[in-house]
PDB file of C-alpha atoms in Angstrom:
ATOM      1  CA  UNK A   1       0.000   0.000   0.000  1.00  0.00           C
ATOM      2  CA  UNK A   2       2.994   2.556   0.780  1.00  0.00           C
ATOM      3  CA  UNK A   3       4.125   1.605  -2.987  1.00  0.00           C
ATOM      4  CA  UNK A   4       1.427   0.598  -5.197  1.00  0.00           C
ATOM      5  CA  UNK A   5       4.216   0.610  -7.903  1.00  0.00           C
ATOM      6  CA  UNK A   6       5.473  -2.739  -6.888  1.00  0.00           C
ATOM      7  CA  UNK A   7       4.450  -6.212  -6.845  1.00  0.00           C
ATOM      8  CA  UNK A   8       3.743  -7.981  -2.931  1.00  0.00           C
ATOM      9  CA  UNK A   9       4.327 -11.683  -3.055  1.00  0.00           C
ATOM     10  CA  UNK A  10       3.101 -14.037  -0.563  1.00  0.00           C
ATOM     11  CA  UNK A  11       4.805 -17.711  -0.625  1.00  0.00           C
ATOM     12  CA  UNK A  12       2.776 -19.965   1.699  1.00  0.00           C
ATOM     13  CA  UNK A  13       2.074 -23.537   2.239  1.00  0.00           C
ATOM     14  CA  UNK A  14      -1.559 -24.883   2.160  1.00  0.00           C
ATOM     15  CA  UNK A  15      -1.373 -25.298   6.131  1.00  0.00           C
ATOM     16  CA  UNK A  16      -0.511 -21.593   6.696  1.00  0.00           C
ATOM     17  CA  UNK A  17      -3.461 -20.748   4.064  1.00  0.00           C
ATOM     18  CA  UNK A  18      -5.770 -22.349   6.259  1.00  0.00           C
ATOM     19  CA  UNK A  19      -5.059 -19.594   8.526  1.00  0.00           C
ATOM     20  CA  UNK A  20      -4.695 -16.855   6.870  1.00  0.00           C
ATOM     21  CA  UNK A  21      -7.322 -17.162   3.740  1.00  0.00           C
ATOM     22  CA  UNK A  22      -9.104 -14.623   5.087  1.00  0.00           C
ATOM     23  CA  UNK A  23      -6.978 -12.110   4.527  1.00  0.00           C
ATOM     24  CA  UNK A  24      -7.838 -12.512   0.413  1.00  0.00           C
ATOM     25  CA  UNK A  25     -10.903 -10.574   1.307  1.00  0.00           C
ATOM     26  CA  UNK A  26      -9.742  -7.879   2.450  1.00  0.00           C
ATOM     27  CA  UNK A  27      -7.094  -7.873  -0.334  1.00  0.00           C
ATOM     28  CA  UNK A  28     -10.271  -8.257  -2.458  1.00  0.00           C
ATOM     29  CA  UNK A  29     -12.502  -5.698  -0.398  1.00  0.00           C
ATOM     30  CA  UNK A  30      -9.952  -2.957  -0.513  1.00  0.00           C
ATOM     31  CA  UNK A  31      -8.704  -3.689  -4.030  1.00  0.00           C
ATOM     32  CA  UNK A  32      -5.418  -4.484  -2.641  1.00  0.00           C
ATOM     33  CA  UNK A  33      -3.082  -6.590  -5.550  1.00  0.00           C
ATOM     34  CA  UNK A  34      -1.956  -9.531  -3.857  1.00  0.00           C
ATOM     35  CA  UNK A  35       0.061 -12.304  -5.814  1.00  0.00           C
ATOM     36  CA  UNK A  36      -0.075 -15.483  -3.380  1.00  0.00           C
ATOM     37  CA  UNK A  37       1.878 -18.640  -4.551  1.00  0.00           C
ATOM     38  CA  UNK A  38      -0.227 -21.191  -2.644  1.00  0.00           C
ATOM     39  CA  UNK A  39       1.865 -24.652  -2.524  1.00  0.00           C
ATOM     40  CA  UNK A  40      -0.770 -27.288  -1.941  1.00  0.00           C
ATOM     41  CA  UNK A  41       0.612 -30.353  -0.645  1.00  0.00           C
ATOM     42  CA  UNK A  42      -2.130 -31.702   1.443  1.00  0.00           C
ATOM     43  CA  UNK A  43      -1.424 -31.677   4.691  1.00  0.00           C
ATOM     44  CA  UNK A  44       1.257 -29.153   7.442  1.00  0.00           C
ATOM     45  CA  UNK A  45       4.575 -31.274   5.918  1.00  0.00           C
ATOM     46  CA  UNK A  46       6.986 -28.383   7.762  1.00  0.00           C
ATOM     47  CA  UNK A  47       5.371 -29.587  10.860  1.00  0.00           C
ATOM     48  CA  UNK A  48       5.046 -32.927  10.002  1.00  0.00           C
ATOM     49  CA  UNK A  49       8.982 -33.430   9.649  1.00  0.00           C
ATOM     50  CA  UNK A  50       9.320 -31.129  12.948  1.00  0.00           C
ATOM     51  CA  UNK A  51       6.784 -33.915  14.182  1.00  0.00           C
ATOM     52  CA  UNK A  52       8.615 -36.635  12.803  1.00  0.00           C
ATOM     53  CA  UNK A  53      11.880 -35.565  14.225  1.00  0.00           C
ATOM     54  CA  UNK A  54      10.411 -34.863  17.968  1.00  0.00           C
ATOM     55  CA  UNK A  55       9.640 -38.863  17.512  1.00  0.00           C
ATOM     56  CA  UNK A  56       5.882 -38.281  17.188  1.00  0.00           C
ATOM     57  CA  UNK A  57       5.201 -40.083  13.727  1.00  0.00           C
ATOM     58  CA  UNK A  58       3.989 -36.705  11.987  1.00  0.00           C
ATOM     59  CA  UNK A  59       0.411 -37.222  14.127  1.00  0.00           C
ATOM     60  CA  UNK A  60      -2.090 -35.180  12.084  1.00  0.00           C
ATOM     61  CA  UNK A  61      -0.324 -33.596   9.628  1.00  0.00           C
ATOM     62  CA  UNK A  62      -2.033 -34.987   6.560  1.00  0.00           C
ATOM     63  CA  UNK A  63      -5.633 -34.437   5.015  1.00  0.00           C
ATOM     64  CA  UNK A  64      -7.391 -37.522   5.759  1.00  0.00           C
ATOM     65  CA  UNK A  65     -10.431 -38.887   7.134  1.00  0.00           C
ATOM     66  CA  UNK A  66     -10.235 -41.316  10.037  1.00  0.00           C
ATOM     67  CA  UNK A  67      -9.628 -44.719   9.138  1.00  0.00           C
ATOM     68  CA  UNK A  68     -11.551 -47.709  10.755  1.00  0.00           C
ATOM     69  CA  UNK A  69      -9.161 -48.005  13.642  1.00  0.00           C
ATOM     70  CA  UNK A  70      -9.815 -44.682  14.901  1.00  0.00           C
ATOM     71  CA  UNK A  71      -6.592 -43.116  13.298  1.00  0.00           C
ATOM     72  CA  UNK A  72      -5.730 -40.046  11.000  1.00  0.00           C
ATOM     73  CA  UNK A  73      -5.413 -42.696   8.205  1.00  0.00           C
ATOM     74  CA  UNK A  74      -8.812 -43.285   6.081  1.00  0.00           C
ATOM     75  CA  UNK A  75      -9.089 -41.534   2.760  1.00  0.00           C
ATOM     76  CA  UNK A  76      -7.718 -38.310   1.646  1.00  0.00           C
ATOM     77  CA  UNK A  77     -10.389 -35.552   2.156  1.00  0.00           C
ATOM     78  CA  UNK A  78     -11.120 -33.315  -0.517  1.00  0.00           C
ATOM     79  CA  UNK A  79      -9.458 -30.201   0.253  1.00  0.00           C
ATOM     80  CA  UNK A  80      -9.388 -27.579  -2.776  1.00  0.00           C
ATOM     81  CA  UNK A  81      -7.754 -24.581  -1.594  1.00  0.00           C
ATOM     82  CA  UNK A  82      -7.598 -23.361  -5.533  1.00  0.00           C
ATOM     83  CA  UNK A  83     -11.787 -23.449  -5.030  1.00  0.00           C
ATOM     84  CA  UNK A  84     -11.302 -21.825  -1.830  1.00  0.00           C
ATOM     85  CA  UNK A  85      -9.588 -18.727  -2.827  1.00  0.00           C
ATOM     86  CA  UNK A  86     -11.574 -18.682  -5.587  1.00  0.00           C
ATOM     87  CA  UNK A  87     -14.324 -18.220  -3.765  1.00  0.00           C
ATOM     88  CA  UNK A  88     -12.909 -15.437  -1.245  1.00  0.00           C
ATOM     89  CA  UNK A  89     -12.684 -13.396  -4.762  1.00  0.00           C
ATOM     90  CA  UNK A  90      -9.474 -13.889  -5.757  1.00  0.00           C
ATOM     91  CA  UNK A  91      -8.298 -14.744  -9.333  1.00  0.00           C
ATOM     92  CA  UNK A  92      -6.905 -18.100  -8.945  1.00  0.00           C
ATOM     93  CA  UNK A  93      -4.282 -19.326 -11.797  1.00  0.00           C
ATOM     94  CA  UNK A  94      -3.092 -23.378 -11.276  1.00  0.00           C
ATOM     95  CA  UNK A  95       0.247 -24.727 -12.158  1.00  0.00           C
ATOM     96  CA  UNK A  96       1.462 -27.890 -12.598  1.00  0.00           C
ATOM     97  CA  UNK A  97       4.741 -27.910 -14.373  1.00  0.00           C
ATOM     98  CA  UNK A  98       7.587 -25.091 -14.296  1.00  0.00           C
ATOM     99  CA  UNK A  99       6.511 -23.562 -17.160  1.00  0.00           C
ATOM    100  CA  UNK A 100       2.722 -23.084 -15.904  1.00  0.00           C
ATOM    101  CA  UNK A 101       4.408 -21.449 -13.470  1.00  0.00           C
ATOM    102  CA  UNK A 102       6.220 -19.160 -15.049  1.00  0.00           C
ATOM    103  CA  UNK A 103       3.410 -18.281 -16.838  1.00  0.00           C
ATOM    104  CA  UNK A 104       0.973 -18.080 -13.902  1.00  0.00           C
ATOM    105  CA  UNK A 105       3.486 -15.660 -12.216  1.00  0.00           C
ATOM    106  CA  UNK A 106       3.260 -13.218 -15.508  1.00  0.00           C
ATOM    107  CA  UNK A 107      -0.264 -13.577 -15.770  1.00  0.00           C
ATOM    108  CA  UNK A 108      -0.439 -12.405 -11.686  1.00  0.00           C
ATOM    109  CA  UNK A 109       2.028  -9.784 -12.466  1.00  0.00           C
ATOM    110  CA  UNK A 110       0.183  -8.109 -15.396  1.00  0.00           C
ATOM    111  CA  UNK A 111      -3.379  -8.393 -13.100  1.00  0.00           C
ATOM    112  CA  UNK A 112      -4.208  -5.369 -11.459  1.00  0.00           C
ATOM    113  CA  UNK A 113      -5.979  -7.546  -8.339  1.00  0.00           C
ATOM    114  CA  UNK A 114      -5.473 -10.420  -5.694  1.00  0.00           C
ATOM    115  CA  UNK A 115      -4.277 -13.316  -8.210  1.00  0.00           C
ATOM    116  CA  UNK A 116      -3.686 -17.012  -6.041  1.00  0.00           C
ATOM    117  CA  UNK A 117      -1.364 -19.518  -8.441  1.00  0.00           C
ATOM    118  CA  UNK A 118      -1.654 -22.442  -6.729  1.00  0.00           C
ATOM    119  CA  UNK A 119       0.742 -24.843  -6.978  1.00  0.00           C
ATOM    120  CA  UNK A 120      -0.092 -28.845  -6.082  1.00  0.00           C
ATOM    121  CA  UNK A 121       2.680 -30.321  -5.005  1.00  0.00           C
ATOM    122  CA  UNK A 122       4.265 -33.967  -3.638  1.00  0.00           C
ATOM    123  CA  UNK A 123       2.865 -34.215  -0.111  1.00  0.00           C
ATOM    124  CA  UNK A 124       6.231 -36.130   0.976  1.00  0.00           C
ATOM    125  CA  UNK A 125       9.017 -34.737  -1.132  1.00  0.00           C
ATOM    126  CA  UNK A 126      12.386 -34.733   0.323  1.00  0.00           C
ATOM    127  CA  UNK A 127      13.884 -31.669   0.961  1.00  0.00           C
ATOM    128  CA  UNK A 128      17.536 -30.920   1.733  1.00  0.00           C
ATOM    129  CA  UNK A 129      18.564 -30.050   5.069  1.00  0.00           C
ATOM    130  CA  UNK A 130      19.095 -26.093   5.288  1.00  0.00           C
ATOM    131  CA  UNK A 131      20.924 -26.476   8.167  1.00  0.00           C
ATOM    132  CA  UNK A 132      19.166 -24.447  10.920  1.00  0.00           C
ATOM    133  CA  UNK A 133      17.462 -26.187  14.182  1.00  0.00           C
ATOM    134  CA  UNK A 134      14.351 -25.446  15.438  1.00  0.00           C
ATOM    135  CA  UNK A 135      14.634 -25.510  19.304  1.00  0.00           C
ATOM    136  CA  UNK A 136      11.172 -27.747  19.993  1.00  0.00           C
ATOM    137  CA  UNK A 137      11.417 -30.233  23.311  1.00  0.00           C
ATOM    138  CA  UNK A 138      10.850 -33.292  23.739  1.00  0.00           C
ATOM    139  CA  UNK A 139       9.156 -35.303  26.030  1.00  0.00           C
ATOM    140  CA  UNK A 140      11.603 -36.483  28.511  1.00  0.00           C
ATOM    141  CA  UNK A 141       9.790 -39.561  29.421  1.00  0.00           C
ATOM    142  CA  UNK A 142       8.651 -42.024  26.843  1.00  0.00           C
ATOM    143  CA  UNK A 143       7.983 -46.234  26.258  1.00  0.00           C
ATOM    144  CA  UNK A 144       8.648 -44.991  22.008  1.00  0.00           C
ATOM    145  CA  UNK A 145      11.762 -45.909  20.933  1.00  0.00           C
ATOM    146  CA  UNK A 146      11.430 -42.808  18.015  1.00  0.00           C
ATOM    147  CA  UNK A 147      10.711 -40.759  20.983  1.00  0.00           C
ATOM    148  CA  UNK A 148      14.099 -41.701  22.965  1.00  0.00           C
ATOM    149  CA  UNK A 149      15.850 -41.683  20.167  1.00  0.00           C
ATOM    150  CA  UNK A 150      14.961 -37.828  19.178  1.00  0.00           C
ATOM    151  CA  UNK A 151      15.079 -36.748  23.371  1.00  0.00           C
ATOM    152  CA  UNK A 152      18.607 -38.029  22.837  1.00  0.00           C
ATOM    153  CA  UNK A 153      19.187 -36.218  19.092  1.00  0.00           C
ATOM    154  CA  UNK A 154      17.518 -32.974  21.010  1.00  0.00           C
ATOM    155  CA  UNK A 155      19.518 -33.145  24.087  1.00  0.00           C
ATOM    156  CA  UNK A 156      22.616 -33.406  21.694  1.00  0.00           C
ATOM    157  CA  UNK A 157      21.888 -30.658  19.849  1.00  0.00           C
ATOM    158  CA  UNK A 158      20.615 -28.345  22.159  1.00  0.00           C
ATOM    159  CA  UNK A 159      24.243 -28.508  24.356  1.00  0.00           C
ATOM    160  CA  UNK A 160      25.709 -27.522  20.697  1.00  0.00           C
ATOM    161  CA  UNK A 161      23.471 -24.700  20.478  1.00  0.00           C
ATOM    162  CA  UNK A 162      24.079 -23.040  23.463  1.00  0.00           C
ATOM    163  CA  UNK A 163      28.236 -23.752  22.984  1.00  0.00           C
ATOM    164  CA  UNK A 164      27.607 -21.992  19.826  1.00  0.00           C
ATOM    165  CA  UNK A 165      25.751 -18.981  21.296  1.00  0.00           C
ATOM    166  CA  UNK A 166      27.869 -18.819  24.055  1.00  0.00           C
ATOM    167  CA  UNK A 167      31.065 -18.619  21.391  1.00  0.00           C
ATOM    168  CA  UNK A 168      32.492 -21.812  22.397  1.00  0.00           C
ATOM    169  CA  UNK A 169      32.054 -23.082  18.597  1.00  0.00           C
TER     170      UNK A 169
END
């Protein structure tokens, strides 16, 4: 709003969209332009590793229904975020290769509103490892062997963080 002369891009993950999809109306309301790149991979994967690596088997991180057994495991439900933001009164553009992509984003760029390109992506892909730790505990006390094994990973790594902040490394 300070520089209407520029382009505001908004990279989020279909998790984070959940809480935030709101915001598209105003964007809408106030004729705000708003590109969004909405990556769609059907579930809260960033939390699901951070899940995973607490030991806690990434326990609700994916779309699903509940399975007979009472679990997070039945079918996937039928989330379409692209119909979503549509509805909210965005412009939504979908890509599924690089080059719809690319296109997508020029499209968005040469709108003069909210545009959502949503982007479906691998639910599980690997990723490489940037590097950086995110400082979540774990529970001490446990009968999981994933969730001894990642106490011990956290304990480890949280002595090396606080050598490193304290300039010992």
């Amino acid at each position: 709003m300070a520089d209407p002369s520029r382009d505001v891009f908004v990279l989020v993950g279909d998790g984070s969209y959940l809480m935030m999809a709101t915001e598209l109306v105003t964007a809408v309301q106030e004729g705000i332009k708003v590109i969004v790149v909405l990556v769609q991979n059907h579930g809260f994967a960033s939390i699901g590793r951070l899940s995973e690596s607490i030991g806690s088997q990434r326990f609700g991180t994916a779309y699903r229904y509940r399975g007979a057994g009472g679990r997070l495991d039945g079918d996937p439900l039928p989330v379409d975020l692209a119909a979503n933001a549509q509805s909210l009164g965005a412009e939504v553009l979908r890509a599924g290769t690089v080059d719809e992509l690319r296109s997508a984003l020029a499209k968005a760029r040469a709108a003069r509103h909210t545009t959502v390109v949503h982007v479906e992506v691998d639910p599980l892909p690997a990723a490489p490892d940037g590097g950086g730790w995110w400082d979540v505990p774990v529970a001490e006390v446990s009968t999981a062997d994933t969730t001894r094994a990642a106490r011990a990973a956290y304990e480890a790594e949280y002595e090396r963080d606080s050598r490193a902040r304290r300039g010992y490394l």
